[in-house]
GROMACS .gro file of C-alpha atoms in nm:
model
  110
    1MET     CA    1   4.885  -1.063  -3.227
    2PHE     CA    2   4.862  -0.779  -3.470
    3GLU     CA    3   4.614  -0.974  -3.692
    4LEU     CA    4   4.390  -1.000  -3.389
    5PHE     CA    5   4.405  -0.632  -3.336
    6GLU     CA    6   4.343  -0.559  -3.700
    7LYS     CA    7   4.022  -0.768  -3.681
    8ALA     CA    8   3.895  -0.596  -3.387
    9VAL     CA    9   3.945  -0.256  -3.542
   10LEU     CA   10   3.807  -0.353  -3.873
   11THR     CA   11   3.489  -0.512  -3.683
   12ALA     CA   12   3.461  -0.194  -3.490
   13LEU     CA   13   3.474   0.013  -3.814
   14GLY     CA   14   3.223  -0.235  -3.977
   15ALA     CA   15   2.978  -0.192  -3.703
   16ALA     CA   16   3.015   0.191  -3.703
   17ALA     CA   17   2.959   0.216  -4.072
   18ILE     CA   18   2.602   0.085  -4.031
   19THR     CA   19   2.469   0.408  -3.932
   20GLN     CA   20   2.102   0.499  -3.903
   21LYS     CA   21   2.123   0.679  -4.257
   22LYS     CA   22   2.292   0.379  -4.398
   23GLY     CA   23   2.052   0.150  -4.238
   24GLU     CA   24   1.769   0.325  -4.388
   25GLU     CA   25   1.919   0.323  -4.728
   26MET     CA   26   1.982  -0.056  -4.694
   27ILE     CA   27   1.606  -0.115  -4.582
   28GLN     CA   28   1.492   0.080  -4.891
   29GLU     CA   29   1.713  -0.114  -5.120
   30MET     CA   30   1.590  -0.430  -4.993
   31LYS     CA   31   1.238  -0.339  -5.005
   32SER     CA   32   1.258  -0.248  -5.380
   33ARG     CA   33   1.503  -0.514  -5.482
   34TYR     CA   34   1.384  -0.824  -5.284
   35LYS     CA   35   1.018  -0.710  -5.231
   36ILE     CA   36   1.033  -0.725  -4.859
   37SER     CA   37   0.839  -0.527  -4.601
   38GLU     CA   38   0.974  -0.252  -4.399
   39GLU     CA   39   0.941  -0.470  -4.085
   40GLU     CA   40   1.148  -0.760  -4.252
   41GLY     CA   41   1.412  -0.512  -4.353
   42ARG     CA   42   1.440  -0.353  -4.018
   43ALA     CA   43   1.441  -0.689  -3.839
   44PHE     CA   44   1.739  -0.796  -4.086
   45LEU     CA   45   1.933  -0.484  -4.027
   46GLU     CA   46   1.879  -0.541  -3.662
   47ARG     CA   47   2.013  -0.908  -3.671
   48ILE     CA   48   2.305  -0.772  -3.883
   49GLN     CA   49   2.396  -0.477  -3.615
   50GLU     CA   50   2.381  -0.726  -3.333
   51MET     CA   51   2.606  -0.990  -3.514
   52ALA     CA   52   2.866  -0.685  -3.558
   53ARG     CA   53   2.833  -0.592  -3.194
   54THR     CA   54   2.878  -0.950  -3.096
   55GLY     CA   55   3.174  -0.986  -3.332
   56GLN     CA   56   3.317  -0.668  -3.199
   57GLN     CA   57   3.305  -0.774  -2.838
   58LYS     CA   58   3.472  -1.124  -2.911
   59SER     CA   59   3.728  -0.972  -3.120
   60ALA     CA   60   3.807  -0.712  -2.833
   61GLU     CA   61   3.811  -0.979  -2.582
   62MET     CA   62   4.038  -1.200  -2.790
   63ALA     CA   63   4.273  -0.903  -2.850
   64GLU     CA   64   4.290  -0.814  -2.465
   65THR     CA   65   4.387  -1.171  -2.382
   66GLU     CA   66   4.651  -1.198  -2.633
   67VAL     CA   67   4.794  -0.869  -2.519
   68LYS     CA   68   4.795  -0.973  -2.176
   69LYS     CA   69   4.966  -1.299  -2.279
   70ALA     CA   70   5.229  -1.107  -2.485
   71LEU     CA   71   5.289  -0.855  -2.189
   72ASP     CA   72   5.326  -1.163  -1.935
   73ARG     CA   73   5.565  -1.330  -2.188
   74MET     CA   74   5.776  -0.984  -2.175
   75GLY     CA   75   5.782  -0.979  -1.802
   76MET     CA   76   5.564  -0.676  -1.808
   77VAL     CA   77   5.360  -0.574  -1.496
   78SER     CA   78   4.996  -0.493  -1.513
   79ARG     CA   79   4.850  -0.137  -1.433
   80GLU     CA   80   4.722  -0.299  -1.096
   81GLU     CA   81   5.050  -0.447  -1.015
   82PHE     CA   82   5.234  -0.125  -1.101
   83GLU     CA   83   5.009   0.089  -0.888
   84LYS     CA   84   5.039  -0.147  -0.581
   85LEU     CA   85   5.419  -0.128  -0.619
   86GLU     CA   86   5.410   0.244  -0.643
   87ARG     CA   87   5.183   0.271  -0.320
   88ARG     CA   88   5.443   0.034  -0.153
   89VAL     CA   89   5.732   0.261  -0.252
   90LYS     CA   90   5.557   0.575  -0.129
   91THR     CA   91   5.472   0.411   0.209
   92LEU     CA   92   5.852   0.297   0.228
   93GLU     CA   93   5.963   0.649   0.135
   94ALA     CA   94   5.737   0.809   0.397
   95LEU     CA   95   5.857   0.572   0.656
   96GLN     CA   96   6.213   0.626   0.591
   97ALA     CA   97   6.162   1.012   0.596
   98GLU     CA   98   6.009   0.963   0.964
   99GLY     CA   99   6.307   0.770   1.049
  100VAL     CA  100   6.101   0.460   1.107
  101SER     CA  101   6.296   0.229   0.872
  102SER     CA  102   6.344  -0.023   1.143
  103GLN     CA  103   5.959  -0.128   1.123
  104PRO     CA  104   5.910  -0.475   0.945
  105GLU     CA  105   5.811  -0.462   0.598
  106ASP     CA  106   5.482  -0.657   0.638
  107GLU     CA  107   5.343  -0.372   0.846
  108CYS     CA  108   5.400  -0.102   0.590
  109LEU     CA  109   5.259  -0.291   0.287
  110GLY     CA  110   4.900  -0.254   0.401
   0.00000   0.00000   0.00000
């Protein structure tokens, strides 16, 4: 699981590393070294950036899936489940404080 997280972070860093300035430098290098036009260089750079974004998104999705699986295996509840339980406890505490503890559970769960 850590390997997936590591890949996601490295992909994100790789995508972030290709900044506008770095991109311009790459285009100039390609123009001089490979004799390509500015348009070809920009198109190439855009394809690279898109591939990095796609890879980053896929890595993030994979990492999220693996983390959810790991939490499930450990018996951990999701944030949504926790908040639902928290609301239920608050409702039950409020009912108990009012002295309405004889009310059926289903009615206080909302």
